[in-house]
């Protein structure tokens, strides 16, 4: 049985297999062909943090696959009142076929998975957001950039940055990351990614200068400067991130065929200018839609792996 906790656990071939499945499932969905890949299966969806895309895409996705989603807000289940993760996992995984969880800590996610009888999917933690990156990769392919990815991440060294690091390092494309001083990526994650990059041939560049990072790249991406749970740091962060906005000036230094991605929610005129956001809105909202298709593929793949033995 496999879990989907971080792309660090996945080989290039597996990431490409899941992506291939996502392309096929998307094609079927667009043709209104809803094959029951997971009939009568239940997906438990535990949320300790807010969500729009993750909730709607997983719930719609499992329904379209022939199953049903169970929305479990930690405010409503006993987990929120102190029932241990280990007990919650042992109970829920005896009743459902797969679990998606959005929680604070990657460590707790791993603990949850270690007690689970069914595959567990990371719906975002403090360290990683791997399902988002599968949607982002699908979007990149759809823009014909599969063999020409030179990606740049501008902003906070957070869960999204770590996930970009893993995707690049596993698939072998180049990635430059520009963060303000003091907001760099986690050193342990970086070291791990550099290890994978050695094998895949990916060139990882880390800088504090967005202009250096963005030069000639074909994919620019960013994320909020204030992630969920960091609301108290907002004022300080807005000061520290000055000069890191993705705007017309910065985008003009990228390649001519550059695309802009954003996992959303986006904060206009903070991490991205209103102008750049709106100019790229078709791509950004396709990226959001691709959450549905990519995650259906992840669920089907995990379900099939479970049956293999
Ligand atoms: N990008 C993303 O995960 O969005 P939500 O927080 O709305 O799920
Ligand atoms: N870095 C953001 C991503 C939101 C999808 C957060 O963790 O809040």
Short mmCIF file of C-alpha atoms and ligand atoms in Angstrom, two decimals:
data_model
loop_
_atom_site.label_atom_id
_atom_site.label_comp_id
_atom_site.label_asym_id
_atom_site.label_seq_id
_atom_site.Cartn_x
_atom_site.Cartn_y
_atom_site.Cartn_z
CA UNK A 1 0.00 0.00 0.00
CA UNK A 2 1.25 3.50 -0.84
CA UNK A 3 0.50 6.87 0.70
CA UNK A 4 0.84 10.24 -1.05
CA UNK A 5 2.58 12.37 1.59
CA UNK A 6 5.40 14.04 -0.36
CA UNK A 7 6.84 13.81 -3.86
CA UNK A 8 10.11 12.84 -2.19
CA UNK A 9 8.58 9.34 -1.89
CA UNK A 10 7.81 9.15 -5.62
CA UNK A 11 10.04 8.25 -8.54
CA UNK A 12 10.07 10.17 -11.79
CA UNK A 13 8.34 7.24 -13.49
CA UNK A 14 5.56 7.20 -10.90
CA UNK A 15 4.97 10.95 -11.19
CA UNK A 16 4.80 10.60 -14.97
CA UNK A 17 2.45 7.58 -14.70
CA UNK A 18 0.04 9.49 -12.47
CA UNK A 19 0.20 12.48 -14.82
CA UNK A 20 -0.56 10.25 -17.80
CA UNK A 21 -3.56 8.90 -15.93
CA UNK A 22 -4.65 12.46 -15.09
CA UNK A 23 -4.55 13.40 -18.79
CA UNK A 24 -6.66 10.36 -19.65
CA UNK A 25 -9.17 10.95 -16.84
CA UNK A 26 -9.45 14.63 -17.75
CA UNK A 27 -10.19 13.71 -21.36
CA UNK A 28 -12.91 11.29 -20.21
CA UNK A 29 -14.37 13.85 -17.81
CA UNK A 30 -14.50 16.51 -20.54
CA UNK A 31 -16.34 14.00 -22.76
CA UNK A 32 -18.75 13.39 -19.85
CA UNK A 33 -17.55 9.82 -19.50
CA UNK A 34 -17.48 9.04 -15.79
CA UNK A 35 -15.92 5.59 -15.45
CA UNK A 36 -16.53 4.12 -12.00
CA UNK A 37 -12.87 3.62 -11.12
CA UNK A 38 -13.69 3.54 -7.39
CA UNK A 39 -17.25 2.25 -7.01
CA UNK A 40 -18.77 2.48 -3.53
CA UNK A 41 -15.49 3.69 -2.07
CA UNK A 42 -15.41 6.34 0.61
CA UNK A 43 -12.82 9.10 0.90
CA UNK A 44 -12.52 10.60 4.38
CA UNK A 45 -11.46 14.24 4.12
CA UNK A 46 -10.08 15.68 7.35
CA UNK A 47 -9.53 19.44 7.43
CA UNK A 48 -7.73 21.23 10.25
CA UNK A 49 -7.38 24.34 8.07
CA UNK A 50 -9.57 26.24 5.62
CA UNK A 51 -9.86 25.22 1.99
CA UNK A 52 -11.78 26.00 -1.16
CA UNK A 53 -9.99 24.12 -3.95
CA UNK A 54 -8.82 21.07 -2.01
CA UNK A 55 -12.22 20.38 -0.56
CA UNK A 56 -14.24 20.93 -3.73
CA UNK A 57 -11.83 19.01 -5.97
CA UNK A 58 -11.52 15.96 -3.72
CA UNK A 59 -15.22 15.78 -2.95
CA UNK A 60 -16.23 16.21 -6.59
CA UNK A 61 -13.42 13.91 -7.71
CA UNK A 62 -14.35 10.92 -5.56
CA UNK A 63 -18.01 11.33 -6.55
CA UNK A 64 -17.12 11.32 -10.24
CA UNK A 65 -15.08 8.14 -9.66
CA UNK A 66 -18.15 6.36 -8.29
CA UNK A 67 -17.46 6.88 -4.60
CA UNK A 68 -18.39 9.33 -1.93
CA UNK A 69 -16.49 11.95 0.10
CA UNK A 70 -16.91 12.54 3.80
CA UNK A 71 -16.04 16.07 4.91
CA UNK A 72 -14.59 15.96 8.41
CA UNK A 73 -13.71 19.33 9.87
CA UNK A 74 -11.43 18.98 12.88
CA UNK A 75 -13.79 21.41 14.65
CA UNK A 76 -16.52 18.83 14.42
CA UNK A 77 -14.67 15.58 15.08
CA UNK A 78 -13.06 14.49 18.35
CA UNK A 79 -9.58 15.15 16.93
CA UNK A 80 -10.25 18.82 17.58
CA UNK A 81 -10.99 18.02 21.23
CA UNK A 82 -7.76 16.14 21.79
CA UNK A 83 -8.42 12.59 20.58
CA UNK A 84 -4.98 11.36 19.53
CA UNK A 85 -4.03 11.25 15.85
CA UNK A 86 -3.16 7.57 16.27
CA UNK A 87 -6.66 6.68 17.48
CA UNK A 88 -8.38 8.88 14.90
CA UNK A 89 -6.41 7.18 12.14
CA UNK A 90 -7.08 3.67 13.44
CA UNK A 91 -10.81 4.36 13.69
CA UNK A 92 -11.43 6.18 10.43
CA UNK A 93 -9.22 3.91 8.33
CA UNK A 94 -11.31 0.89 9.37
CA UNK A 95 -14.38 2.47 7.83
CA UNK A 96 -13.24 4.33 4.72
CA UNK A 97 -11.12 3.33 1.71
CA UNK A 98 -8.84 6.37 1.49
CA UNK A 99 -8.12 9.43 3.60
CA UNK A 100 -7.10 12.94 2.61
CA UNK A 101 -5.90 15.13 5.43
CA UNK A 102 -4.99 18.81 5.60
CA UNK A 103 -3.23 19.40 8.89
CA UNK A 104 -0.54 21.55 10.38
CA UNK A 105 2.42 19.28 10.71
CA UNK A 106 4.05 16.92 8.23
CA UNK A 107 5.30 14.88 11.18
CA UNK A 108 1.75 14.38 12.43
CA UNK A 109 0.64 13.50 8.92
CA UNK A 110 3.31 10.81 8.81
CA UNK A 111 2.21 9.56 12.21
CA UNK A 112 -1.40 9.47 11.00
CA UNK A 113 -0.37 7.50 7.90
CA UNK A 114 1.68 5.05 9.93
CA UNK A 115 -1.48 4.02 11.81
CA UNK A 116 -3.75 3.94 8.76
CA UNK A 117 -5.00 0.78 7.10
CA UNK A 118 -5.78 2.72 3.92
CA UNK A 119 -3.83 5.14 1.66
CA UNK A 120 -3.43 8.64 3.09
CA UNK A 121 -3.10 11.73 0.88
CA UNK A 122 -1.45 14.97 2.00
CA UNK A 123 -3.91 17.82 1.37
CA UNK A 124 -1.30 20.39 2.58
CA UNK A 125 0.90 20.56 5.64
CA UNK A 126 3.42 23.09 6.91
CA UNK A 127 6.09 21.40 4.75
CA UNK A 128 4.48 20.19 1.54
CA UNK A 129 1.52 20.53 -0.82
CA UNK A 130 2.19 17.68 -3.28
CA UNK A 131 -1.28 17.37 -4.80
CA UNK A 132 -1.04 21.00 -5.91
CA UNK A 133 2.20 20.29 -7.73
CA UNK A 134 0.64 17.41 -9.65
CA UNK A 135 -1.98 19.87 -10.92
CA UNK A 136 0.72 22.43 -11.69
CA UNK A 137 2.73 19.92 -13.68
CA UNK A 138 -0.37 18.93 -15.67
CA UNK A 139 -0.91 22.63 -16.46
CA UNK A 140 2.69 23.02 -17.60
CA UNK A 141 2.33 20.05 -19.96
CA UNK A 142 -0.90 21.46 -21.36
CA UNK A 143 1.02 24.60 -22.28
CA UNK A 144 3.48 22.54 -24.33
CA UNK A 145 6.38 23.17 -21.96
CA UNK A 146 7.04 19.57 -20.97
CA UNK A 147 10.53 19.58 -22.48
CA UNK A 148 11.31 23.21 -21.79
CA UNK A 149 10.66 23.79 -18.10
CA UNK A 150 12.84 26.40 -16.52
CA UNK A 151 10.87 27.33 -13.42
CA UNK A 152 11.18 30.18 -10.96
CA UNK A 153 9.54 30.50 -7.60
CA UNK A 154 9.46 34.00 -6.12
CA UNK A 155 8.48 34.57 -2.49
CA UNK A 156 8.23 32.69 0.75
CA UNK A 157 10.23 29.49 1.28
CA UNK A 158 7.16 27.52 2.33
CA UNK A 159 5.19 24.33 1.66
CA UNK A 160 4.71 25.30 -2.00
CA UNK A 161 8.40 26.06 -2.49
CA UNK A 162 9.36 22.74 -0.92
CA UNK A 163 6.98 20.94 -3.24
CA UNK A 164 8.39 22.73 -6.30
CA UNK A 165 11.84 21.66 -5.15
CA UNK A 166 10.77 18.03 -5.02
CA UNK A 167 9.02 18.11 -8.39
CA UNK A 168 11.99 19.73 -10.12
CA UNK A 169 14.54 17.49 -8.45
CA UNK A 170 12.59 14.34 -9.28
CA UNK A 171 11.72 15.22 -12.88
CA UNK A 172 15.05 16.84 -13.66
CA UNK A 173 14.04 20.37 -14.68
CA UNK A 174 15.80 23.56 -13.58
CA UNK A 175 14.36 25.62 -10.73
CA UNK A 176 15.44 28.97 -9.31
CA UNK A 177 14.07 30.13 -6.00
CA UNK A 178 14.22 33.74 -4.80
CA UNK A 179 13.17 34.44 -1.22
CA UNK A 180 13.85 37.41 1.04
CA UNK A 181 16.62 36.91 3.58
CA UNK A 182 15.29 34.98 6.55
CA UNK A 183 12.54 33.28 4.53
CA UNK A 184 14.69 30.69 2.76
CA UNK A 185 13.57 27.11 2.22
CA UNK A 186 14.11 24.51 4.91
CA UNK A 187 17.72 23.29 4.77
CA UNK A 188 16.81 19.64 5.29
CA UNK A 189 14.32 19.74 2.41
CA UNK A 190 16.86 21.52 0.21
CA UNK A 191 19.55 18.95 0.95
CA UNK A 192 17.16 16.14 0.14
CA UNK A 193 16.17 17.83 -3.13
CA UNK A 194 19.80 18.43 -4.06
CA UNK A 195 20.42 14.72 -3.58
CA UNK A 196 17.60 13.86 -6.01
CA UNK A 197 18.77 16.61 -8.39
CA UNK A 198 22.18 15.00 -8.65
CA UNK A 199 20.52 11.91 -10.08
CA UNK A 200 17.97 13.67 -12.31
CA UNK A 201 20.23 16.45 -13.60
CA UNK A 202 18.04 19.26 -12.29
CA UNK A 203 19.84 22.54 -11.63
CA UNK A 204 18.60 24.21 -8.44
CA UNK A 205 19.50 27.87 -7.85
CA UNK A 206 18.84 29.62 -4.54
CA UNK A 207 19.06 33.40 -4.34
CA UNK A 208 17.66 36.46 -2.56
CA UNK A 209 17.36 38.35 -5.84
CA UNK A 210 14.15 37.83 -7.88
CA UNK A 211 15.78 39.33 -11.00
CA UNK A 212 18.50 36.69 -11.03
CA UNK A 213 15.97 33.91 -10.48
CA UNK A 214 13.54 34.94 -13.19
CA UNK A 215 16.02 35.38 -16.03
CA UNK A 216 14.91 33.48 -19.17
CA UNK A 217 12.59 31.17 -17.27
CA UNK A 218 9.48 29.63 -18.87
CA UNK A 219 7.40 29.19 -15.71
CA UNK A 220 7.05 31.81 -12.98
CA UNK A 221 5.18 31.00 -9.81
CA UNK A 222 4.60 32.47 -6.39
CA UNK A 223 2.40 31.97 -3.34
CA UNK A 224 1.00 34.04 -0.53
CA UNK A 225 3.49 35.75 1.75
CA UNK A 226 1.33 34.87 4.76
CA UNK A 227 0.42 31.20 4.91
CA UNK A 228 -2.39 29.79 7.04
CA UNK A 229 -1.35 30.00 10.67
CA UNK A 230 1.05 32.94 10.12
CA UNK A 231 -1.56 35.67 10.43
CA UNK A 232 0.19 37.17 13.49
CA UNK A 233 3.33 37.77 11.41
CA UNK A 234 1.45 39.56 8.63
CA UNK A 235 2.69 43.12 9.24
CA UNK A 236 6.32 42.09 9.52
CA UNK A 237 6.10 39.84 6.49
CA UNK A 238 4.58 42.53 4.28
CA UNK A 239 7.60 44.70 5.10
CA UNK A 240 10.14 41.92 4.61
CA UNK A 241 8.72 40.84 1.24
CA UNK A 242 8.89 44.28 -0.33
CA UNK A 243 10.43 43.99 -3.81
CA UNK A 244 9.25 40.40 -4.26
CA UNK A 245 6.04 41.16 -6.14
CA UNK A 246 5.66 39.40 -9.48
CA UNK A 247 4.82 42.34 -11.72
CA UNK A 248 5.26 43.48 -15.31
CA UNK A 249 8.84 44.53 -14.72
CA UNK A 250 9.88 41.16 -13.30
CA UNK A 251 7.93 39.16 -15.89
CA UNK A 252 9.63 41.09 -18.70
CA UNK A 253 12.93 39.43 -17.72
CA UNK A 254 11.52 35.94 -18.23
CA UNK A 255 11.34 34.06 -21.52
CA UNK A 256 8.85 35.32 -24.15
CA UNK A 257 6.70 32.19 -23.84
CA UNK A 258 6.59 32.34 -20.02
CA UNK A 259 3.49 31.17 -18.14
CA UNK A 260 2.52 32.33 -14.65
CA UNK A 261 1.10 29.87 -12.12
CA UNK A 262 -0.43 30.50 -8.70
CA UNK A 263 -1.84 27.82 -6.41
CA UNK A 264 -4.40 30.33 -5.06
CA UNK A 265 -5.72 32.01 -3.03
CA UNK A 266 -3.89 35.03 -4.48
CA UNK A 267 -3.42 38.40 -2.84
CA UNK A 268 -3.40 41.07 -5.54
CA UNK A 269 -0.68 43.67 -5.45
CA UNK A 270 1.17 41.76 -2.74
CA UNK A 271 2.84 38.64 -4.18
CA UNK A 272 1.45 39.32 -7.68
CA UNK A 273 0.25 42.47 -9.38
CA UNK A 274 -3.39 42.68 -10.39
CA UNK A 275 -2.21 43.16 -13.98
CA UNK A 276 -0.09 40.01 -14.17
CA UNK A 277 -2.74 38.00 -12.37
CA UNK A 278 -5.50 39.03 -14.79
CA UNK A 279 -3.30 38.61 -17.87
CA UNK A 280 -2.65 35.03 -16.80
CA UNK A 281 -6.06 34.24 -15.32
CA UNK A 282 -6.95 31.60 -17.92
CA UNK A 283 -3.82 29.62 -17.02
CA UNK A 284 -4.30 30.15 -13.28
CA UNK A 285 -7.90 28.96 -13.28
CA UNK A 286 -7.05 25.97 -15.51
CA UNK A 287 -4.41 25.16 -12.92
CA UNK A 288 -7.10 25.30 -10.23
CA UNK A 289 -9.39 23.06 -12.32
CA UNK A 290 -6.52 20.64 -12.79
CA UNK A 291 -6.63 19.94 -9.07
CA UNK A 292 -9.76 17.90 -9.82
CA UNK A 293 -8.21 15.88 -12.65
CA UNK A 294 -4.80 15.35 -11.03
CA UNK A 295 -6.28 14.25 -7.72
CA UNK A 296 -8.69 11.83 -9.38
CA UNK A 297 -5.60 10.25 -10.94
CA UNK A 298 -3.80 10.14 -7.59
CA UNK A 299 -6.78 8.44 -5.94
CA UNK A 300 -7.19 5.89 -8.74
CA UNK A 301 -3.45 5.16 -8.79
CA UNK A 302 -3.33 4.63 -5.01
CA UNK A 303 -6.43 2.47 -5.13
CA UNK A 304 -4.95 0.32 -7.90
CA UNK A 305 -1.66 -0.03 -6.01
CA UNK A 306 -3.61 -1.29 -3.03
CA UNK A 307 -5.20 -4.02 -5.10
CA UNK A 308 -1.84 -5.09 -6.60
CA UNK A 309 -0.21 -7.82 -4.57
N1 LIG B 1 -4.43 25.83 -3.49
C1 LIG B 1 -5.15 25.31 -2.50
O1 LIG B 1 -4.80 24.28 -1.91
O2 LIG B 1 -6.31 25.97 -2.24
P1 LIG B 1 -7.27 25.75 -0.98
O3 LIG B 1 -6.54 26.21 0.23
O4 LIG B 1 -8.48 26.59 -1.29
O5 LIG B 1 -7.63 24.29 -0.88
N1 LIG B 2 1.34 28.41 1.52
C1 LIG B 2 -0.10 28.48 1.57
C2 LIG B 2 -0.71 27.61 0.50
C3 LIG B 2 -2.20 27.70 0.40
C4 LIG B 2 -2.78 26.77 -0.61
C5 LIG B 2 -0.56 28.07 2.95
O1 LIG B 2 -0.02 27.10 3.52
O2 LIG B 2 -1.46 28.71 3.49
#
